[in-house]
């Protein structure tokens, strides 16, 4: 799928988690719901770090372009080293390592650890990165015609404001994990969810997605999981734009209303 659809699906997924939490009697504070939705929207772009033409590759200028080059080579090397007898030879690492559940868990766990160990500045850094990506994904038309500096300033301002709100008593810094020093341990959850939602979205396209790696399926370790080919679509097709994106917006709205217990 394309970046805007990935971001919308990520935001909708976290709002759905908020609705589920409310139904289970563990209602999210509204700052956690909003912050998590934005983080998840940004994290839903991150698996394309292995693609030089993806939205994330240009989000942070030379830094993200250089990182994409490194991740592409790393992913290609991992694919080559672990491919099964039935996996084809290939050049490049797109839709390999970063499109697996292993990568999603590693990135989410690493982010949670960074938030706990690094304290406020690490939290601000994580929020900034994902706020910028959320702007690039959710407001892609405006981001394309704006300068990178304006997008970065908006991401920085959003990160600073949200961190300040979350730090207020009862606003959610310690949501879910209440022990001293674990206040922002939950930040890894929307990051994991965003990555997995991205992978599921790509699995719906004609190429499928090796989300289950390294679990072998037949003679392949990089099996492109997906529905029957007749149910798949091309990235950027009318199915994505006219059907899935409106559906994500509708589901996200329903999830948000239910999460805030407005009905």
XYZ file of C-alpha atoms in Angstrom:
263
model
C 0.000 0.000 0.000
C 0.954 3.645 -0.321
C 2.004 5.855 2.596
C -1.333 7.635 3.270
C -3.246 4.351 3.442
C -0.616 2.858 5.760
C -0.849 5.844 8.116
C -4.649 5.843 8.145
C -4.698 2.123 8.910
C -2.212 2.639 11.739
C -4.244 5.406 13.364
C -7.445 3.384 12.982
C -5.790 0.340 14.548
C -4.751 2.211 17.705
C -8.180 3.815 18.024
C -9.578 0.299 17.802
C -7.257 -0.771 20.613
C -8.567 2.173 22.621
C -12.142 1.021 22.038
C -11.206 -2.507 23.153
C -9.480 -1.158 26.273
C -12.605 0.810 27.166
C -14.797 -2.257 26.661
C -12.499 -4.189 29.023
C -12.732 -1.503 31.708
C -9.224 -0.097 31.238
C -10.064 3.160 29.479
C -7.159 5.059 27.951
C -6.734 8.678 29.008
C -7.455 10.817 25.954
C -3.805 11.955 25.617
C -2.731 8.300 25.337
C -5.413 7.675 22.718
C -4.380 10.688 20.629
C -0.634 10.225 21.069
C -0.829 6.497 20.399
C -2.875 7.036 17.235
C -0.323 9.520 15.896
C 2.622 7.285 16.831
C 0.920 4.298 15.215
C 0.198 6.348 12.079
C 3.880 7.259 11.870
C 5.126 3.776 12.748
C 2.982 2.362 9.945
C 5.376 4.029 7.486
C 8.564 2.771 9.126
C 8.842 -0.728 7.584
C 9.513 0.943 4.229
C 12.931 1.957 5.560
C 14.173 -0.613 3.059
C 12.740 1.324 0.098
C 14.641 4.321 -1.273
C 11.542 5.856 -2.872
C 9.241 5.522 0.151
C 7.827 8.438 2.127
C 10.096 7.714 5.083
C 13.217 7.921 2.912
C 12.713 11.656 2.392
C 11.117 12.498 5.754
C 14.393 13.467 7.457
C 16.503 14.527 4.491
C 19.988 13.030 4.097
C 19.715 11.202 7.428
C 16.713 9.094 6.394
C 18.042 8.578 2.871
C 21.327 7.264 4.262
C 19.504 5.074 6.785
C 17.326 3.624 4.017
C 20.447 2.686 2.075
C 21.885 0.895 5.121
C 18.634 -0.929 5.938
C 18.197 -1.985 2.310
C 21.656 -3.580 2.283
C 21.157 -5.166 5.694
C 17.796 -6.610 4.651
C 19.248 -7.988 1.414
C 22.095 -9.615 3.356
C 19.708 -11.217 5.865
C 17.530 -12.490 3.025
C 20.490 -14.014 1.247
C 21.795 -15.648 4.424
C 18.475 -17.157 5.504
C 16.500 -17.869 2.329
C 15.085 -21.364 1.951
C 15.448 -23.675 -1.010
C 12.173 -22.415 -2.454
C 12.912 -18.706 -2.024
C 13.984 -16.964 -5.247
C 17.261 -15.142 -5.650
C 16.799 -11.397 -5.575
C 18.592 -8.063 -5.508
C 17.675 -5.476 -2.887
C 15.994 -5.892 0.457
C 12.566 -4.320 -0.004
C 9.768 -6.269 1.687
C 12.077 -8.588 3.546
C 13.496 -8.050 7.066
C 11.597 -4.854 7.953
C 8.330 -6.459 6.859
C 8.381 -9.253 9.458
C 6.925 -9.699 12.939
C 10.466 -10.086 14.253
C 11.408 -6.582 13.123
C 8.175 -5.122 14.531
C 8.807 -6.608 17.970
C 12.487 -5.612 17.959
C 11.741 -1.992 17.040
C 8.896 -1.727 19.547
C 10.881 -3.306 22.377
C 13.887 -1.136 21.584
C 11.719 1.990 21.639
C 10.217 1.053 25.000
C 13.664 0.406 26.427
C 14.945 3.722 25.071
C 11.991 5.587 26.605
C 12.612 4.054 30.033
C 16.417 4.242 30.021
C 16.797 7.550 28.163
C 14.153 9.451 30.069
C 12.445 12.597 28.824
C 14.812 13.358 25.951
C 14.440 9.854 24.559
C 10.652 10.169 24.831
C 10.785 13.497 23.018
C 12.966 11.987 20.290
C 10.555 9.093 19.760
C 7.582 11.429 19.685
C 9.325 13.789 17.254
C 10.224 11.016 14.808
C 6.714 9.604 14.767
C 4.984 13.000 14.686
C 6.966 13.905 11.564
C 6.069 10.573 9.961
C 2.410 11.025 10.941
C 2.367 14.431 9.246
C 4.001 12.947 6.149
C 1.423 10.158 6.040
C -1.822 11.751 7.189
C -1.246 15.226 5.725
C 0.718 14.051 2.703
C -0.714 16.612 0.279
C 0.287 19.517 2.515
C 3.634 17.930 3.390
C 4.551 17.509 -0.266
C 4.187 21.237 -0.962
C 5.750 22.394 2.319
C 9.418 22.601 3.171
C 10.963 19.841 5.249
C 11.833 22.391 7.917
C 8.166 23.294 8.443
C 7.235 19.626 8.809
C 10.070 19.121 11.301
C 8.998 22.172 13.302
C 5.430 20.902 13.396
C 6.668 17.493 14.546
C 8.880 19.045 17.227
C 6.081 21.290 18.507
C 3.655 18.364 18.587
C 6.150 16.185 20.454
C 6.840 18.879 23.056
C 3.151 19.641 23.624
C 2.094 15.999 23.851
C 4.934 15.127 26.245
C 3.907 18.022 28.466
C 0.268 16.913 28.483
C 1.141 13.268 29.167
C 3.331 14.272 32.106
C 0.390 15.878 33.900
C -1.005 13.642 36.675
C -3.687 11.316 35.362
C -3.014 12.092 31.701
C -1.365 8.828 30.845
C 2.429 8.850 31.177
C 2.004 5.896 33.510
C -0.912 4.312 31.667
C -0.692 0.511 31.716
C 2.737 0.413 33.433
C 2.577 2.120 36.819
C 5.876 1.273 38.505
C 8.328 4.175 38.994
C 10.614 4.515 35.983
C 8.236 2.601 33.688
C 5.932 5.491 32.853
C 6.569 5.454 29.097
C 7.088 1.723 28.645
C 3.810 1.616 26.675
C 5.261 3.720 23.840
C 6.532 0.583 22.145
C 3.012 -0.823 21.743
C 1.739 1.577 19.038
C 5.106 1.206 17.290
C 4.751 -2.580 17.137
C 1.122 -2.277 16.076
C 1.938 0.244 13.352
C 4.598 -2.026 11.860
C 2.312 -5.067 11.919
C -0.566 -3.136 10.362
C 1.808 -2.028 7.598
C 2.757 -5.659 6.955
C -0.874 -6.784 6.881
C -1.675 -3.996 4.428
C 1.170 -5.049 2.139
C 0.009 -8.663 2.396
C -3.219 -7.590 0.669
C -1.324 -6.428 -2.419
C -0.227 -8.552 -5.372
C 3.279 -9.130 -3.951
C 2.203 -10.356 -0.510
C 4.381 -9.900 2.582
C 6.776 -12.297 4.417
C 5.402 -11.266 7.799
C 5.893 -14.756 9.325
C 9.678 -14.990 8.735
C 11.640 -16.955 9.917
C 8.871 -19.557 10.289
C 9.224 -21.893 7.280
C 6.247 -22.561 5.015
C 6.962 -25.436 2.691
C 10.400 -24.893 1.175
C 10.346 -21.155 1.826
C 11.296 -18.990 4.792
C 10.292 -15.749 3.075
C 6.822 -16.886 2.065
C 4.743 -13.904 0.795
C 1.647 -14.242 2.977
C -1.594 -12.923 1.552
C -5.184 -13.741 0.588
C -6.032 -15.606 -2.650
C -4.610 -13.729 -5.631
C -8.080 -12.845 -6.895
C -8.604 -10.780 -3.727
C -5.342 -8.822 -3.966
C -4.847 -5.373 -5.473
C -2.040 -3.206 -6.792
C -0.587 -0.519 -4.541
C -2.169 2.830 -5.356
C -5.108 1.259 -7.191
C -8.735 2.375 -6.897
C -9.365 -0.342 -4.293
C -6.878 1.294 -1.955
C -7.959 4.877 -2.625
C -11.721 4.501 -3.038
C -12.450 1.601 -0.702
C -9.765 1.020 1.920
C -8.875 4.609 2.818
C -12.509 5.653 3.445
C -13.001 2.410 5.391
C -9.983 3.192 7.589
C -11.320 6.682 8.289
C -14.770 5.325 9.178
C -13.388 2.573 11.413
C -11.020 5.013 13.088
C -13.880 7.392 13.830
C -16.005 4.599 15.294
C -13.053 3.379 17.363
C -12.317 6.864 18.667
C -15.927 7.463 19.717
C -16.069 4.086 21.460
C -12.678 4.604 23.126
C -13.782 7.925 24.584
C -17.072 6.351 25.673
C -19.074 9.009 23.844
C -21.950 6.667 23.028
